[in-house]
XYZ file of C-alpha atoms in Angstrom:
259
model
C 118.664 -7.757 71.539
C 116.448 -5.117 72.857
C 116.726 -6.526 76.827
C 113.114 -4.521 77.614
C 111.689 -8.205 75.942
C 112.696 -9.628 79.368
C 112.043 -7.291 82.049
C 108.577 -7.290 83.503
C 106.530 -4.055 83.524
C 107.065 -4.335 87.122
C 110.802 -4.606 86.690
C 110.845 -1.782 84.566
C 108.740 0.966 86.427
C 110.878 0.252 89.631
C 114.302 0.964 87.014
C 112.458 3.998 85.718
C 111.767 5.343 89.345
C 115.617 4.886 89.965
C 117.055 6.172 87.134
C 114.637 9.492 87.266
C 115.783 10.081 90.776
C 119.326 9.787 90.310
C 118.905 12.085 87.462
C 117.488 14.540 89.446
C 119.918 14.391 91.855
C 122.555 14.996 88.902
C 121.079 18.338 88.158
C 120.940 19.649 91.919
C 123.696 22.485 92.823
C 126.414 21.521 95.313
C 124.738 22.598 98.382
C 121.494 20.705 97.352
C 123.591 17.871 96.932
C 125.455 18.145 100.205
C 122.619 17.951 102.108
C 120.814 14.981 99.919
C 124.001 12.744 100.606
C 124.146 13.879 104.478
C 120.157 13.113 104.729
C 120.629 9.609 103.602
C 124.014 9.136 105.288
C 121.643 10.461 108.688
C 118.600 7.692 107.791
C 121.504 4.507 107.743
C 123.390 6.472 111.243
C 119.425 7.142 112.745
C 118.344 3.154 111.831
C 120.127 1.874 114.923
C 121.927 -0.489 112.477
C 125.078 1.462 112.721
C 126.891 2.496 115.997
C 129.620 4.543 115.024
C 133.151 4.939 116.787
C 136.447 3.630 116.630
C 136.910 0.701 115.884
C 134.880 1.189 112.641
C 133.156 -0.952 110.678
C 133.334 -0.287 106.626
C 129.858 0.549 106.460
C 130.341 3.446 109.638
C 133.756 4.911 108.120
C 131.406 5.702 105.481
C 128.234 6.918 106.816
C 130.160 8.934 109.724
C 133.317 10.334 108.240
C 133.865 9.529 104.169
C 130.551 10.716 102.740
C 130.285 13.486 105.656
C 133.705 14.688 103.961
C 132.753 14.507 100.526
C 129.162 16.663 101.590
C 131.840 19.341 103.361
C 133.896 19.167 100.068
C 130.774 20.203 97.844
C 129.758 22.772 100.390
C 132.214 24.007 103.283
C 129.542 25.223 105.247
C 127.656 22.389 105.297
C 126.161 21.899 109.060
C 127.860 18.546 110.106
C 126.420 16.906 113.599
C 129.135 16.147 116.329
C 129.182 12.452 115.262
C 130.297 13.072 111.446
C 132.925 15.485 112.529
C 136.725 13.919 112.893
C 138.371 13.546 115.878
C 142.200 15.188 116.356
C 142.846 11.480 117.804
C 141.962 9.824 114.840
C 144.547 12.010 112.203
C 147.005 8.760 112.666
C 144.647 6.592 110.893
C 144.714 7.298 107.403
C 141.864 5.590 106.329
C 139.611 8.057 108.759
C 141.340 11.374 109.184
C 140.242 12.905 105.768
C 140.746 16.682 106.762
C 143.384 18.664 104.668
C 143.988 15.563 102.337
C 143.484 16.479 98.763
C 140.599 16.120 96.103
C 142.658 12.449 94.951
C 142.882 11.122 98.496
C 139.206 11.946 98.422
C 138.570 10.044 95.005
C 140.510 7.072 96.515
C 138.047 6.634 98.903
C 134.652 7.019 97.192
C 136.487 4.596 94.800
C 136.792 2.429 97.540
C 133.606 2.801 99.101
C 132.287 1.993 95.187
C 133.613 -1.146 94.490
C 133.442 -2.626 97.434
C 130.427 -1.468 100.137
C 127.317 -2.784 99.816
C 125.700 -1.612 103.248
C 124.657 -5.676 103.668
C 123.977 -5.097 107.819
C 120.569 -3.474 106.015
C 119.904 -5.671 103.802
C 116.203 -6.283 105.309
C 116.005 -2.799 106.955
C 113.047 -0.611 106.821
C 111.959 0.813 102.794
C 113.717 4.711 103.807
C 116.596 2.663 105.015
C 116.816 0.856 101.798
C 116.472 3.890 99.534
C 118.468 6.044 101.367
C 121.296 3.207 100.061
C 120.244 3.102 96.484
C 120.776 7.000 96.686
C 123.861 6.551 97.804
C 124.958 3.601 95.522
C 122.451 2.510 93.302
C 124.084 2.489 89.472
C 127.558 2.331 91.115
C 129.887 4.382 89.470
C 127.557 4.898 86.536
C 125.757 7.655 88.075
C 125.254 7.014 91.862
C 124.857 9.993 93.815
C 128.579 9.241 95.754
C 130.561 9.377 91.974
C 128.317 12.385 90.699
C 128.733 13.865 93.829
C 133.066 13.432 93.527
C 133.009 14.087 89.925
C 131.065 17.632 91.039
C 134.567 18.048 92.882
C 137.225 16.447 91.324
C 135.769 17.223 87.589
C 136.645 14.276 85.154
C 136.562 11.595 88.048
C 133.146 10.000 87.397
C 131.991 11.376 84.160
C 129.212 9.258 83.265
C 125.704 9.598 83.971
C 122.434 7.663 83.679
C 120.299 8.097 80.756
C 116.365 8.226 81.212
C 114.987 5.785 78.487
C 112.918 7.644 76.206
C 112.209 5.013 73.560
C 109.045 4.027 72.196
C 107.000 1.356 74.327
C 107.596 -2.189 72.062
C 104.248 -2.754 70.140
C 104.267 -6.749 71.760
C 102.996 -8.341 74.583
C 104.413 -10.256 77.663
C 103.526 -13.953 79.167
C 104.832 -13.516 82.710
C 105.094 -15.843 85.634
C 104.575 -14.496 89.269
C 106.935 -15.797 92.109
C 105.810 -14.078 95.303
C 106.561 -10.618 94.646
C 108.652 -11.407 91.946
C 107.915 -11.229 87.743
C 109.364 -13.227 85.693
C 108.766 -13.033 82.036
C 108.541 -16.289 80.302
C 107.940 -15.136 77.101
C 107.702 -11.640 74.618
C 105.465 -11.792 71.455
C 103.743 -9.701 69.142
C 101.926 -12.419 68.194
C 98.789 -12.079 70.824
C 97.907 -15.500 69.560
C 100.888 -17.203 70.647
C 101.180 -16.250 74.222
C 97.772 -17.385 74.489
C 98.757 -20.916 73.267
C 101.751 -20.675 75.734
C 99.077 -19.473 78.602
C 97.355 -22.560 77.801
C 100.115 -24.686 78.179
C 101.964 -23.214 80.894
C 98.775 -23.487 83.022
C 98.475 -27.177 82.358
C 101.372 -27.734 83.109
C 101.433 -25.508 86.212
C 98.345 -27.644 87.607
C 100.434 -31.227 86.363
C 97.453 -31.661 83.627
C 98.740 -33.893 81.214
C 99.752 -32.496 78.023
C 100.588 -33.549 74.061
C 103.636 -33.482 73.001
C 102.692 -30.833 70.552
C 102.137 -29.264 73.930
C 105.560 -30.028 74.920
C 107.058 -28.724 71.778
C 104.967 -25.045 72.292
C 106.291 -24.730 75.931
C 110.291 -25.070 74.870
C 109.162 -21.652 73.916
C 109.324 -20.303 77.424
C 112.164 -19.088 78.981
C 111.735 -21.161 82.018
C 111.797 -24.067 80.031
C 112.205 -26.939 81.561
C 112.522 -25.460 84.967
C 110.430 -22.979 87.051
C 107.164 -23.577 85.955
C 106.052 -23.272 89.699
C 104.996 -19.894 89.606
C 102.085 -18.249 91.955
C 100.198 -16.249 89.071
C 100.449 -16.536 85.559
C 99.376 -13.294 83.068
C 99.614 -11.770 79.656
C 100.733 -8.159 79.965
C 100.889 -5.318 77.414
C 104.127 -3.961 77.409
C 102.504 -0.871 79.332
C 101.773 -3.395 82.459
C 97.882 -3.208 81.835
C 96.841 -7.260 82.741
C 95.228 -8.913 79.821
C 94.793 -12.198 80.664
C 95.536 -13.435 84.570
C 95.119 -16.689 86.479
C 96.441 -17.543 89.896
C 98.086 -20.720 91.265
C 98.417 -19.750 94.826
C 96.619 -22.501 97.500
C 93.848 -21.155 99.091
C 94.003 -22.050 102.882
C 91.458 -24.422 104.158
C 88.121 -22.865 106.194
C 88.871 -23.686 109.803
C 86.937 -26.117 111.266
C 83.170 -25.146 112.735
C 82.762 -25.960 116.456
């Protein structure tokens, strides 16, 4: 199954956008990329989300001593700031003092930080906040800029990388239901003729018209069959995003009262 059939246009521009910036961080030199991973490591310690200091927290053992190492490992000149520097107090905690350990210690811990970080104290931060993460960790170990980065320095530790998709747009069309600021598509056709049928319906049913059972029998076509049919908008997209057929569901609020 080609999965594009169920990812909006929306859905699919913002996994473009990701996938073409982490593949241009792929192709940066070792310097360049020490100082992309300490920029975004800087934006999470600069939010005021993370305080840094012993005791640490996961999420500031990474962003003040575990991705500041891994930036001095691709460059050893790399201009650190006081705070992502290791204290000689800390060498007894091994999960901390990364100075002298080797390139595997190393791998250990961007393994670590990998599987299991996920940076959730900014979950509803600010949008730099929130890309400086995806950066960071966005396409996990399949390309995020923490296992390219590594892999840079321990050659063979991370190998893959993420692909831009360069194949042809799908000739078809897309019957998509809007949630907020979510898309959801409900159905892919290249049969312009049938999502209208199923924009008929679905609209109907939206509004709690009553409907045929033909009707019913067209609508077991959607993917949100029987449930979510509560959506805010309802369109017919081409599979480039341009909006060939919209109508919207949303409440319009009620005129305050004249005094």
């Amino acid at each position: 199954m080609d999965f594009r059939k169920i990812l909006s246009p929306k859905t699919r521009a913002e996994m473009r956008r990701k996938r073409e910036r982490t593949a241009a961080f792929q192709e940066l030199g070792r310097k360049e990329m020490a100082q992309e991973l300490l920029q975004a490591c800087r934006t999470l310690a600069d939010s005021g989300l993370f305080k840094g200091g012993v005791p640490w927290s996961t999420e500031e053992w990474t962003i003040y001593r575990c991705i500041p190492a891994l930036a001095r490992r691709l460059d050893p000149l790399v201009d650190l700031r006081p705070s992502e520097i290791a204290k000689p107090g800390e060498s007894p905690d091994p999960l901390t003092w990364l100075e002298g350990a080797d390139d595997q210690r190393l791998h250990d811990v961007v393994r670590l930080i990998i599987d299991h970080e996920r940076f959730s104290r900014a979950a509803d931060s600010p949008l730099e906040v929130r890309l400086a993460i995806e950066l960071l960790l966005a396409f996990r170990d399949r390309g995020c800029a923490i296992a390219v980065a590594m892999d840079t320095v321990l050659p063979g530790s991370f190998p893959e990388r993420i692909q831009l998709d360069d194949r042809p747009p799908l000739p078809g069309a897309q019957l998509i239901g809007t949630y907020g600021n979510h898309d959801r598509v409900l159905r892919y056709s290249e049969n312009e003729g049938e999502l209208e049928e199923l924009f008929r319906v679905s609209s109907a049913m939206r509004l709690d018209e009553e409907v045929t059972d033909e009707d019913k029998g067209v609508a077991r076509l959607l993917r949100s069959w029987p449930e979510r049919l509560d959506f805010d908008a309802l369109s017919i997209q081409a599979f480039d995003g341009t909006v060939l057929r919209e109508t919207s569901f949303a409440s319009e609020e009620e005129p305050a009262p004249s005094m």
